[in-house]
PDB file of C-alpha atoms in Angstrom:
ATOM      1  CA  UNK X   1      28.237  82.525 -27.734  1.00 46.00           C
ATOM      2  CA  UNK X   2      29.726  81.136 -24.593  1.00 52.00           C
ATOM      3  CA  UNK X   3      26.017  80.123 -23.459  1.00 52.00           C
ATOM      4  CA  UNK X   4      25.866  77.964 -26.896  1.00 60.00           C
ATOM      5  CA  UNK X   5      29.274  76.320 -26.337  1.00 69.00           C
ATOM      6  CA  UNK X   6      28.137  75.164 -23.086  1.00 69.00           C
ATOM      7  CA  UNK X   7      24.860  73.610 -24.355  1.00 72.00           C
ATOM      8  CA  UNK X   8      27.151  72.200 -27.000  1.00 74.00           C
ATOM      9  CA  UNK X   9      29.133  71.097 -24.270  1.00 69.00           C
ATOM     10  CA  UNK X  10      26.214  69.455 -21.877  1.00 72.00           C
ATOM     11  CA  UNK X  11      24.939  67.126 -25.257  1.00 73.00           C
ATOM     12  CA  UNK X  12      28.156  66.248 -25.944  1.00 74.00           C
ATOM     13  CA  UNK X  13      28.942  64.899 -22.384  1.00 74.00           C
ATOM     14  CA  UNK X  14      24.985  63.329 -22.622  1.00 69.00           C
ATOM     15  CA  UNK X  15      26.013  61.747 -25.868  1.00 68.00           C
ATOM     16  CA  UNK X  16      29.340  60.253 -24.370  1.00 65.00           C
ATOM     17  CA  UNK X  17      27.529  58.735 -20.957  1.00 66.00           C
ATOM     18  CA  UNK X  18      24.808  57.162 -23.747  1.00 72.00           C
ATOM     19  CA  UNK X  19      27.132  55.960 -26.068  1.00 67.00           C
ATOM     20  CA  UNK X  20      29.266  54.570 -23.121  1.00 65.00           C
ATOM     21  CA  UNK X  21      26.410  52.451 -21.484  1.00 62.00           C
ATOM     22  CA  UNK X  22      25.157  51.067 -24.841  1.00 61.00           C
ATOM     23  CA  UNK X  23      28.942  50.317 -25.369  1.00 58.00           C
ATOM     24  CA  UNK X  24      29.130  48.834 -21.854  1.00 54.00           C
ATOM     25  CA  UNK X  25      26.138  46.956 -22.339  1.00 54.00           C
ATOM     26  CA  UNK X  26      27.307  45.708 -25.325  1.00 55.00           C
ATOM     27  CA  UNK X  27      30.529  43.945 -24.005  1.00 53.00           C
ATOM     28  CA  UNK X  28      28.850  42.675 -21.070  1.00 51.00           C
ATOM     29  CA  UNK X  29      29.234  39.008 -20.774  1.00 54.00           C
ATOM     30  CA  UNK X  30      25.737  36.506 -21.580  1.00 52.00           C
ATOM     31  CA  UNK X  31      22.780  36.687 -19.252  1.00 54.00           C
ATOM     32  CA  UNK X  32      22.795  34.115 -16.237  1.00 61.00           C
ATOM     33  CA  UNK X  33      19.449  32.323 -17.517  1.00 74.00           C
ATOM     34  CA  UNK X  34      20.747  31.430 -20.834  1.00 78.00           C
ATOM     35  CA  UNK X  35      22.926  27.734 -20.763  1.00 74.00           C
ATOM     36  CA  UNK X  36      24.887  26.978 -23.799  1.00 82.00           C
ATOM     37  CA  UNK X  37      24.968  23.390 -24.158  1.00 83.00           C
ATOM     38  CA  UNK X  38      25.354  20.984 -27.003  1.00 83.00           C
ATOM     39  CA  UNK X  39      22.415  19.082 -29.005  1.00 84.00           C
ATOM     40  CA  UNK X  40      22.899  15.857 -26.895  1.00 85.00           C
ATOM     41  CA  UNK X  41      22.619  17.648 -23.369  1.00 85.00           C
ATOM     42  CA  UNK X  42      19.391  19.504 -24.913  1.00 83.00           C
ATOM     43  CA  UNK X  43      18.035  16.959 -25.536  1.00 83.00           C
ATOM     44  CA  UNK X  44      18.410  14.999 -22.327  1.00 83.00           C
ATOM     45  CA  UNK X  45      17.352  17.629 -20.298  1.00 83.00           C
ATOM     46  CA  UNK X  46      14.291  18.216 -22.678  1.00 83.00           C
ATOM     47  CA  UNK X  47      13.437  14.469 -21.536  1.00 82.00           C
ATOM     48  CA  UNK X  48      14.228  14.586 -17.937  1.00 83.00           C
ATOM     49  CA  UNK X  49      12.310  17.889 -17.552  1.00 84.00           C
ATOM     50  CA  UNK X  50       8.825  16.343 -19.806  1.00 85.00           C
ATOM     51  CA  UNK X  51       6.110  15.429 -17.228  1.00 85.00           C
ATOM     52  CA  UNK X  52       4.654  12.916 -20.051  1.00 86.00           C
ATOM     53  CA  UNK X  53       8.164  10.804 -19.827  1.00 83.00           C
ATOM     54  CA  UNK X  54       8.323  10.990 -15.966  1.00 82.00           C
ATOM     55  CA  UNK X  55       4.729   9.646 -15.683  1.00 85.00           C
ATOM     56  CA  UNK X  56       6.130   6.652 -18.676  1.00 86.00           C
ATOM     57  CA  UNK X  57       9.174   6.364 -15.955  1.00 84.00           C
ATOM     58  CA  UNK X  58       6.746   5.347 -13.230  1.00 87.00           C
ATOM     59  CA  UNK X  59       4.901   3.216 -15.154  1.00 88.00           C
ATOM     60  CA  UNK X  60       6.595   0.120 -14.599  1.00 88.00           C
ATOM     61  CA  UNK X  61       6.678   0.605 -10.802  1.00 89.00           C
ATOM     62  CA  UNK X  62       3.050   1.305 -10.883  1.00 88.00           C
ATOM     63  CA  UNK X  63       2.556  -1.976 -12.702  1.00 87.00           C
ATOM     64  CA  UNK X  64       4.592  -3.910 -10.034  1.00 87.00           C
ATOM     65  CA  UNK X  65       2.729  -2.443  -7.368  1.00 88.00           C
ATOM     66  CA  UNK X  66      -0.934  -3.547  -9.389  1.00 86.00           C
ATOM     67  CA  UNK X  67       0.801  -6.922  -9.432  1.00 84.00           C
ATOM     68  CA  UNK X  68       1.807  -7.583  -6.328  1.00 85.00           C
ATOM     69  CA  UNK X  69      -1.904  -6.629  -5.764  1.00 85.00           C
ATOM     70  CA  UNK X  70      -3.159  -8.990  -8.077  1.00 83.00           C
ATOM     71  CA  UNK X  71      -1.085 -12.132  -6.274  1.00 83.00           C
ATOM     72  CA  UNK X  72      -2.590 -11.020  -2.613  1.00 83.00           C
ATOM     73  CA  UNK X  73      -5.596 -12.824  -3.949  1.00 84.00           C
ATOM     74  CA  UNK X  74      -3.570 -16.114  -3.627  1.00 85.00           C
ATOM     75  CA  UNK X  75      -1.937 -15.289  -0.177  1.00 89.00           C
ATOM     76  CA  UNK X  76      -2.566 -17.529   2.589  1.00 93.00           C
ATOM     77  CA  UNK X  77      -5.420 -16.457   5.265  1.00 94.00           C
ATOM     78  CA  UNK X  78      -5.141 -17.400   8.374  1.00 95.00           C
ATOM     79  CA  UNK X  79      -8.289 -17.143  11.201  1.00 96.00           C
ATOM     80  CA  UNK X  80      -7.904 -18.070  14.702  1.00 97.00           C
ATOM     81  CA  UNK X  81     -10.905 -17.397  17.130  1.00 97.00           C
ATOM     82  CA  UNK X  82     -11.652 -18.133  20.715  1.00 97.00           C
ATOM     83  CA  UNK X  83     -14.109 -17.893  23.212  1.00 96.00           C
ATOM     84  CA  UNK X  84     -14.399 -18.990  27.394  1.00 96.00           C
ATOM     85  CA  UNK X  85     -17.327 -18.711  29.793  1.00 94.00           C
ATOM     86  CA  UNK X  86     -17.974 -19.098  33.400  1.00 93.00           C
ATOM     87  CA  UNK X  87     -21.533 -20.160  34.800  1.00 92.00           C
ATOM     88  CA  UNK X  88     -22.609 -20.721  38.503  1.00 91.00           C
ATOM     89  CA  UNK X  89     -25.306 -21.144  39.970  1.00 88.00           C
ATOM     90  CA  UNK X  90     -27.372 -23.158  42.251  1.00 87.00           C
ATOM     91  CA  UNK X  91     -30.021 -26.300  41.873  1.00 81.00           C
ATOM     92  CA  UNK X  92     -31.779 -28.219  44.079  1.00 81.00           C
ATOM     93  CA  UNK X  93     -30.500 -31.984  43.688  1.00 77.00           C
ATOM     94  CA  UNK X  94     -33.010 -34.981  44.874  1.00 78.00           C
ATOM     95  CA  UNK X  95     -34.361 -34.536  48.052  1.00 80.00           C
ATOM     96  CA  UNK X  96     -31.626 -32.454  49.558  1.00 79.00           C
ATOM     97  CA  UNK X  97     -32.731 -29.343  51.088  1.00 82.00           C
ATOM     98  CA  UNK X  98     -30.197 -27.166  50.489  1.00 85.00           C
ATOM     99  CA  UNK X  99     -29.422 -26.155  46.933  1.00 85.00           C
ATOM    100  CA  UNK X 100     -25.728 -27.158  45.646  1.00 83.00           C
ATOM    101  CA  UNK X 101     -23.400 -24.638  43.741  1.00 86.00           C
ATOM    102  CA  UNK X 102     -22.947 -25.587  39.791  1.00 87.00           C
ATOM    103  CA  UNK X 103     -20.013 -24.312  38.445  1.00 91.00           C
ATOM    104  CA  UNK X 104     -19.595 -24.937  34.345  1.00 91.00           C
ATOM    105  CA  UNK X 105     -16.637 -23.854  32.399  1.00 94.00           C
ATOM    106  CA  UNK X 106     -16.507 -23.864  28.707  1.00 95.00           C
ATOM    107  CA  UNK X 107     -14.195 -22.607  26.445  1.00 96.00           C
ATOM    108  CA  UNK X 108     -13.889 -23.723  22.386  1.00 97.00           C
ATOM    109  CA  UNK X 109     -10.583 -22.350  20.087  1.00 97.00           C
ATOM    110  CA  UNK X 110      -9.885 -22.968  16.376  1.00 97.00           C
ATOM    111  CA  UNK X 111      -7.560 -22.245  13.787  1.00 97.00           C
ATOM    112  CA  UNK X 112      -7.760 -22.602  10.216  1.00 97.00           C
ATOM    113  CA  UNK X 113      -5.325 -21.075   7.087  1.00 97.00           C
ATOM    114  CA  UNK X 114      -6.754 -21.030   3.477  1.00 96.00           C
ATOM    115  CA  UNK X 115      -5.272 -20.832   0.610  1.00 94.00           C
ATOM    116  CA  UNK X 116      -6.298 -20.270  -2.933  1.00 90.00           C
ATOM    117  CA  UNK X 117      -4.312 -22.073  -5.636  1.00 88.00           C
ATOM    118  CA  UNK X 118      -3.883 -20.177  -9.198  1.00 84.00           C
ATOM    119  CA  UNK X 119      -5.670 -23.250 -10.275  1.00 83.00           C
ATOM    120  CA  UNK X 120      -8.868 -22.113  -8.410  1.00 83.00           C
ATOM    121  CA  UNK X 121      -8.409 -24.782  -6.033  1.00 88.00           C
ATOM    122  CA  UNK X 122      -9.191 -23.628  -2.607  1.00 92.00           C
ATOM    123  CA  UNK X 123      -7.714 -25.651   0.217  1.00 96.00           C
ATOM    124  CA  UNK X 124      -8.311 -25.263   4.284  1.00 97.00           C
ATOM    125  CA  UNK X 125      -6.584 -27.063   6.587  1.00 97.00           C
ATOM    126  CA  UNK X 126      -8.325 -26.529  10.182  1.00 97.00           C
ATOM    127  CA  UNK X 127      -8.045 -27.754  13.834  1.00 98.00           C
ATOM    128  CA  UNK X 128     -10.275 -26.799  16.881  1.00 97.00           C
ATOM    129  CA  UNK X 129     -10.894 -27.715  20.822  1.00 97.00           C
ATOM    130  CA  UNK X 130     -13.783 -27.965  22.982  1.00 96.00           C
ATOM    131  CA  UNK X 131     -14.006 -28.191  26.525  1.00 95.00           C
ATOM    132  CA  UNK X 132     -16.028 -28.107  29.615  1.00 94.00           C
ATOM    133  CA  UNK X 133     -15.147 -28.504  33.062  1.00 92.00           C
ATOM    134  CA  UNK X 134     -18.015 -28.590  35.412  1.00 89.00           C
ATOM    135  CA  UNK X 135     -18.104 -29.266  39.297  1.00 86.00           C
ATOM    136  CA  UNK X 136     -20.596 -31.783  39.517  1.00 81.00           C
ATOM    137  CA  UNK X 137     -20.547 -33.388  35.753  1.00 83.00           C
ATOM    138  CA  UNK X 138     -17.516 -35.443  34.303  1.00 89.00           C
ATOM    139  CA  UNK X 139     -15.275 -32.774  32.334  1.00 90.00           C
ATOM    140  CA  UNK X 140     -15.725 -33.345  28.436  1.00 94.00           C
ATOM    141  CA  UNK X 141     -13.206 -32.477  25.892  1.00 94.00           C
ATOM    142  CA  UNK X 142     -13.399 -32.991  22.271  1.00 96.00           C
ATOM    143  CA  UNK X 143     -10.788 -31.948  19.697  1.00 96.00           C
ATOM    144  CA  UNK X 144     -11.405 -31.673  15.324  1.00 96.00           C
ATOM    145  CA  UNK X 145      -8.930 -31.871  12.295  1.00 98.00           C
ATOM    146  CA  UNK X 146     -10.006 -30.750   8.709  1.00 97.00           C
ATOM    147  CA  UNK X 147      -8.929 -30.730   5.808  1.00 97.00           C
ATOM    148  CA  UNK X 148     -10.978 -29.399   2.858  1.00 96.00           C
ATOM    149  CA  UNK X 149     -10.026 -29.064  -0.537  1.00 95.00           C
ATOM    150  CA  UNK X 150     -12.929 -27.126  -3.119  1.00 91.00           C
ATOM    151  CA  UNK X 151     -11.832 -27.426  -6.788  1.00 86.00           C
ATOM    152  CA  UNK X 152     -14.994 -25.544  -9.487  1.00 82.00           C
ATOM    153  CA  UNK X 153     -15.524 -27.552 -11.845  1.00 80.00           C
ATOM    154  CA  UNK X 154     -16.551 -24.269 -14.270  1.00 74.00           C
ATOM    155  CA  UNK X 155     -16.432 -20.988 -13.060  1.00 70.00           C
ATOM    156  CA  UNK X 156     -13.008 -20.343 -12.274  1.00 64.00           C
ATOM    157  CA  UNK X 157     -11.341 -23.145 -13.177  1.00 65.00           C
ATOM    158  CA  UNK X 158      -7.785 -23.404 -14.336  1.00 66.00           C
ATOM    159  CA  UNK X 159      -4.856 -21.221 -14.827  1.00 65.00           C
ATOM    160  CA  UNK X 160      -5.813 -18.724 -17.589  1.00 66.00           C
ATOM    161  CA  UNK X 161      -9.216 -17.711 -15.844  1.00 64.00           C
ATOM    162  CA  UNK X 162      -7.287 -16.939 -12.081  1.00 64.00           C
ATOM    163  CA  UNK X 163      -3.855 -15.372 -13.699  1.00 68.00           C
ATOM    164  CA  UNK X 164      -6.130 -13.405 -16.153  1.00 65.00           C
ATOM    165  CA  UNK X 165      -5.802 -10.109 -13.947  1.00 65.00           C
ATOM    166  CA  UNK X 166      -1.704 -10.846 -13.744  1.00 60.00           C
TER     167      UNK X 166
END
């Protein structure tokens, strides 16, 4: 009998330490995942966390950006270019024996800035130098002003066709 008493004994203590950690589990507070929260906050957090509405949040920046694009086309361009040489060398002059030493320096710059106008106009302004500075020849220098203005008279005329990509 005493041998059944204490197998009595051993399920009741197993039935107590059960009973106690369902209990325990039971009262524990909520689970550190869950977030109670009202309808409102749900549903602002439902937006902020959609990737379909963050890409729609963008879209206006990406449209600013395409624009800003889109109006490069009517920025101003502006070219300068330069070049300079050097030449000697000798040549035999009338009856003079000995040769004589030619020395010829050129050099030609020019700037220009072009513009296109949202009208398709197309206007260049331009300026430009020549020289050359020789030994034995008079020294020549010439200088150029332009002014060029290009308006189509069909394709791409007006307003509506060049702001059509705005």
């Amino acid at each position: 009998m005493r041998y059944k008493n204490k197998r009595t004994l051993q399920r009741k203590i197993l039935l107590c330490l059960i009973m106690g950690g369902i209990s325990a589990l039971a009262s524990e507070p909520e689970l550190a995942d869950t977030l109670r929260i009202g309808l409102q906050d749900a549903i602002l957090l439902g937006l902020k966390n959609n990737p379909t509405v963050a890409v729609k949040r963008l879209e206006p920046k990406i449209m600013e950006t395409y624009v800003k694009e889109q109006k490069g086309f009517f920025d101003p361009a502006l070219e300068i270019s330069g070049t300079q040489s050097q030449n000697k060398s000798q040549r035999l002059l009338g009856t003079r024996p000995t040769p004589v030493e030619l020395q010829d320096n050129r050099s030609n710059y020019s700037l220009q800035i072009s513009e296109i106008l949202p009208t398709g106009t197309a206007v260049t302004a331009s300026t430009g130098m020549t020289g050359a500075l020789s030994n034995l020849y008079t020294d020549q220098f010439s200088g150029t002003i332009g002014l060029t203005v290009t308006q189509p008279l069909l394709k791409g005329f007006g307003f509506g066709v060049n702001l059509a990509s705005l």
